[in-house]
Short mmCIF file of C-alpha atoms in Angstrom, two decimals:
data_model
loop_
_atom_site.label_atom_id
_atom_site.label_comp_id
_atom_site.label_asym_id
_atom_site.label_seq_id
_atom_site.Cartn_x
_atom_site.Cartn_y
_atom_site.Cartn_z
CA MET A 1 63.64 18.71 87.87
CA HIS A 2 62.97 22.03 89.58
CA HIS A 3 60.66 22.23 92.60
CA SER A 4 59.57 25.71 93.66
CA ILE A 5 58.21 24.41 96.96
CA HIS A 6 59.94 21.82 99.08
CA ASP A 7 57.39 19.94 101.17
CA GLU A 8 58.79 17.88 104.00
CA THR A 9 56.73 15.28 105.84
CA HIS A 10 57.47 15.64 109.53
CA LEU A 11 56.82 12.56 111.66
CA SER A 12 55.65 14.64 114.62
CA ASN A 13 52.57 15.54 112.58
CA ARG A 14 51.33 12.02 113.35
CA ASN A 15 51.39 12.54 117.11
CA HIS A 16 47.69 13.30 117.49
CA TRP A 17 46.65 9.82 116.35
CA LEU A 18 49.81 7.74 116.78
CA ARG A 19 49.79 8.10 120.57
CA ALA A 20 46.15 7.00 120.80
CA ALA A 21 46.72 4.09 118.38
CA VAL A 22 49.80 2.72 120.15
CA LEU A 23 48.17 3.11 123.56
CA GLY A 24 44.99 1.39 122.36
CA ALA A 25 46.75 -1.54 120.73
CA ASN A 26 49.05 -2.02 123.69
CA ASP A 27 46.17 -1.93 126.15
CA GLY A 28 44.02 -4.22 124.01
CA LEU A 29 46.75 -6.82 123.65
CA ILE A 30 47.96 -6.84 127.26
CA SER A 31 44.61 -6.57 129.05
CA THR A 32 42.87 -9.16 126.90
CA ALA A 33 45.80 -11.59 126.93
CA SER A 34 46.24 -11.23 130.70
CA LEU A 35 42.55 -11.89 131.28
CA LEU A 36 42.51 -14.91 128.98
CA VAL A 37 45.69 -16.37 130.50
CA GLY A 38 44.11 -16.13 133.94
CA VAL A 39 40.83 -17.65 132.83
CA ALA A 40 42.53 -20.35 130.73
CA ALA A 41 44.41 -21.56 133.80
CA ALA A 42 41.07 -22.60 135.31
CA GLY A 43 40.47 -24.91 132.34
CA PRO A 44 37.14 -23.69 130.96
CA SER A 45 35.80 -24.69 127.56
CA SER A 46 37.10 -22.98 124.43
CA GLN A 47 33.63 -21.49 123.91
CA THR A 48 33.75 -19.86 127.35
CA LEU A 49 37.22 -18.49 126.62
CA LEU A 50 36.07 -17.13 123.28
CA LEU A 51 33.05 -15.40 124.82
CA THR A 52 35.27 -13.98 127.56
CA GLY A 53 37.70 -12.64 124.98
CA MET A 54 34.97 -11.08 122.84
CA ALA A 55 33.40 -9.46 125.90
CA ALA A 56 36.79 -8.04 126.91
CA LEU A 57 37.39 -6.78 123.37
CA THR A 58 33.99 -5.09 123.09
CA ALA A 59 34.01 -3.50 126.53
CA GLY A 60 37.64 -2.45 126.28
CA ALA A 61 37.31 -0.90 122.83
CA LEU A 62 34.23 1.10 123.82
CA SER A 63 35.86 2.17 127.07
CA MET A 64 39.08 3.26 125.34
CA ALA A 65 37.19 5.15 122.63
CA ALA A 66 34.94 6.91 125.14
CA GLY A 67 37.82 7.72 127.48
CA GLU A 68 39.94 9.11 124.67
CA TYR A 69 37.03 11.19 123.36
CA ILE A 70 36.37 12.70 126.79
CA SER A 71 40.06 13.35 127.42
CA VAL A 72 40.74 15.00 124.07
CA SER A 73 37.45 16.92 124.22
CA SER A 74 38.61 18.44 127.50
CA GLN A 75 41.84 19.44 125.78
CA ALA A 76 39.83 20.96 122.91
CA ASP A 77 37.72 22.94 125.38
CA THR A 78 40.87 24.34 126.97
CA GLU A 79 42.28 25.30 123.58
CA LYS A 80 39.01 27.02 122.64
CA ALA A 81 39.00 28.95 125.92
CA ASP A 82 42.58 30.08 125.25
CA LEU A 83 41.65 31.25 121.74
CA ASP A 84 38.58 33.12 123.02
CA LYS A 85 40.73 34.87 125.61
CA GLU A 86 43.34 35.75 123.02
CA ARG A 87 40.65 37.06 120.66
CA TYR A 88 39.37 39.34 123.41
CA GLU A 89 42.86 40.63 124.22
CA LEU A 90 43.57 41.37 120.56
CA THR A 91 40.39 43.42 120.37
CA HIS A 92 40.85 45.35 123.62
CA ASN A 93 44.62 45.42 124.14
CA ALA A 94 46.09 45.32 120.64
CA GLU A 95 49.27 47.29 121.41
CA ARG A 96 50.08 45.21 124.48
CA GLU A 97 49.61 42.02 122.46
CA LEU A 98 51.91 43.39 119.77
CA LEU A 99 54.56 44.11 122.39
CA GLU A 100 54.08 40.61 123.80
CA LEU A 101 54.65 39.12 120.35
CA THR A 102 57.70 41.30 119.82
CA LYS A 103 59.26 40.06 123.06
CA ILE A 104 58.63 36.45 121.98
CA TYR A 105 60.61 37.01 118.77
CA GLU A 106 63.35 38.84 120.66
CA ALA A 107 63.65 35.83 122.96
CA ARG A 108 64.18 33.69 119.85
CA GLY A 109 67.18 35.76 118.79
CA LEU A 110 65.88 38.69 116.74
CA ASN A 111 66.89 42.26 117.55
CA HIS A 112 64.16 44.61 118.73
CA GLU A 113 63.55 46.38 115.42
CA LEU A 114 63.37 43.17 113.39
CA ALA A 115 61.22 41.49 116.04
CA ARG A 116 58.83 44.46 115.94
CA GLN A 117 58.65 44.35 112.13
CA VAL A 118 57.93 40.62 112.14
CA ALA A 119 55.30 41.03 114.84
CA VAL A 120 53.55 43.83 112.93
CA SER A 121 53.68 41.97 109.63
CA LEU A 122 52.31 38.72 111.03
CA THR A 123 49.65 40.55 113.05
CA GLU A 124 48.44 42.29 109.89
CA HIS A 125 48.37 38.95 108.10
CA SER A 126 46.49 37.01 110.79
CA ALA A 127 46.68 38.24 114.37
CA LEU A 128 44.79 35.40 116.04
CA GLU A 129 46.61 32.66 114.11
CA THR A 130 49.97 34.23 114.92
CA HIS A 131 49.28 34.53 118.64
CA ALA A 132 47.74 31.06 118.76
CA ARG A 133 50.87 29.59 117.20
CA ASP A 134 53.66 31.65 118.77
CA GLU A 135 52.19 32.59 122.16
CA ILE A 136 49.94 29.64 123.02
CA GLY A 137 51.57 26.96 120.86
CA LEU A 138 48.46 25.94 118.93
CA THR A 139 48.46 25.08 115.25
CA ASP A 140 46.03 23.33 112.93
CA LEU A 141 48.16 20.20 113.27
CA SER A 142 48.33 20.22 117.04
CA GLN A 143 44.73 21.15 117.85
CA ALA A 144 42.86 18.45 119.71
CA LYS A 145 40.69 16.24 117.50
CA PRO A 146 38.41 14.16 119.75
CA ILE A 147 36.80 12.06 117.00
CA HIS A 148 40.12 11.15 115.38
CA ALA A 149 41.68 10.17 118.70
CA SER A 150 38.58 8.23 119.78
CA VAL A 151 38.36 6.18 116.57
CA ALA A 152 42.11 5.52 116.52
CA SER A 153 42.05 4.39 120.14
CA GLY A 154 39.00 2.12 119.79
CA LEU A 155 40.07 0.47 116.54
CA SER A 156 43.63 -0.05 117.73
CA PHE A 157 42.33 -1.68 120.93
CA VAL A 158 40.43 -4.13 118.74
CA ALA A 159 43.56 -4.76 116.66
CA GLY A 160 45.55 -5.57 119.79
CA ALA A 161 42.84 -7.61 121.52
CA ILE A 162 42.06 -9.75 118.47
CA LEU A 163 45.48 -11.44 118.57
CA PRO A 164 45.01 -13.44 121.81
CA ILE A 165 41.43 -14.21 120.77
CA ILE A 166 42.70 -15.74 117.54
CA GLY A 167 45.20 -17.63 119.70
CA ILE A 168 42.35 -19.28 121.60
CA VAL A 169 41.00 -20.71 118.37
CA LEU A 170 44.31 -21.81 116.87
CA LEU A 171 46.56 -22.78 119.78
CA PRO A 172 46.46 -26.22 121.45
CA ALA A 173 44.42 -26.29 124.66
CA SER A 174 47.02 -28.33 126.56
CA THR A 175 49.61 -25.54 126.48
CA LEU A 176 47.26 -22.57 126.06
CA VAL A 177 48.52 -20.54 129.03
CA TRP A 178 52.15 -20.50 127.92
CA SER A 179 51.23 -20.29 124.24
CA LEU A 180 49.12 -17.19 124.87
CA ALA A 181 51.97 -15.60 126.85
CA ILE A 182 54.44 -16.25 124.01
CA LEU A 183 51.94 -15.03 121.40
CA THR A 184 51.42 -11.85 123.41
CA ILE A 185 55.15 -11.17 123.59
CA MET A 186 55.38 -11.66 119.82
CA GLY A 187 52.50 -9.21 119.41
CA LEU A 188 54.28 -6.68 121.63
CA ILE A 189 57.42 -7.00 119.53
CA LEU A 190 55.40 -6.41 116.36
CA LEU A 191 53.67 -3.41 117.94
CA GLY A 192 57.03 -1.97 118.98
CA ILE A 193 58.40 -2.30 115.45
CA ILE A 194 55.28 -0.76 113.86
CA SER A 195 55.16 2.18 116.30
CA ALA A 196 58.87 2.83 115.80
CA ARG A 197 58.51 2.82 112.01
CA LEU A 198 55.51 5.16 112.10
CA GLY A 199 57.09 7.50 114.62
CA GLY A 200 60.63 7.42 113.26
CA ALA A 201 62.03 6.19 116.59
CA PRO A 202 64.89 3.67 117.00
CA VAL A 203 63.31 0.23 116.54
CA ILE A 204 65.23 -1.60 119.27
CA ARG A 205 64.59 1.05 121.92
CA ALA A 206 60.88 1.39 121.12
CA THR A 207 60.37 -2.37 120.95
CA THR A 208 62.29 -3.02 124.17
CA ARG A 209 60.21 -0.41 125.97
CA ILE A 210 56.87 -1.86 124.87
CA VAL A 211 57.87 -5.50 125.45
CA THR A 212 59.38 -4.81 128.87
CA TRP A 213 56.37 -2.94 130.20
CA GLY A 214 54.02 -5.45 128.59
CA ILE A 215 55.71 -8.37 130.33
CA LEU A 216 55.71 -6.48 133.64
CA ALA A 217 51.99 -5.82 133.26
CA MET A 218 51.29 -9.51 132.61
CA MET A 219 53.49 -10.54 135.53
CA ALA A 220 51.61 -8.12 137.78
CA THR A 221 48.32 -9.63 136.64
CA ALA A 222 49.63 -13.13 137.33
CA LEU A 223 50.89 -12.08 140.78
CA ILE A 224 47.57 -10.51 141.71
CA GLY A 225 45.76 -13.61 140.52
CA ARG A 226 48.03 -15.81 142.60
CA LEU A 227 47.57 -13.63 145.69
CA PHE A 228 43.83 -14.02 145.36
CA GLY A 229 44.09 -17.76 144.90
CA VAL A 230 43.95 -17.99 141.11
CA ALA A 231 46.70 -20.00 139.44
CA VAL A 232 47.92 -18.08 136.42
#
């Protein structure tokens, strides 16, 4: 079978939402589990634990979504400012911008004449798009998308936080503290595997990284609780 166009799916194209999703799920799982482990140690009723977990899930998801939206919106504003500046320069200093583009291609290994020809050709095709990509480093795939990042972050926080909440309902109350800790570690392992598969990273390295930092975060929470007189 003959294919005239060979389309490759590059894993880095997922960066704009994968980072937000992994961060959200990791934060949702660790923060909610750490909170519930600390509260469970005081021996409250399962209803109190469930309400605590749901409150943590709701507040955390909204906070993550809002924070991600604000952060990525700031990035989008910066990108827009760069494009506006470049648009102005192309209008008022076209020859200088052409020379700038030529030097970029020379730095990549082309001789001066070929670099100049490429710069002229691409400028005639789409000057702003060419400068945005090759001078500033912006493409359609890399441009900040606040809504996408916000939704991915909020929903993934919920996905991470729901695991320890389910644990409250299903796990025996007598061993809830340790059971939640073990369940959280299992969740971190699963998150590491999923993120590695989606991002094309080595599974063991990605999983070890997430589990190690997750355990350290829970240990830090337990230590702080102990310092303030709360048995975790």
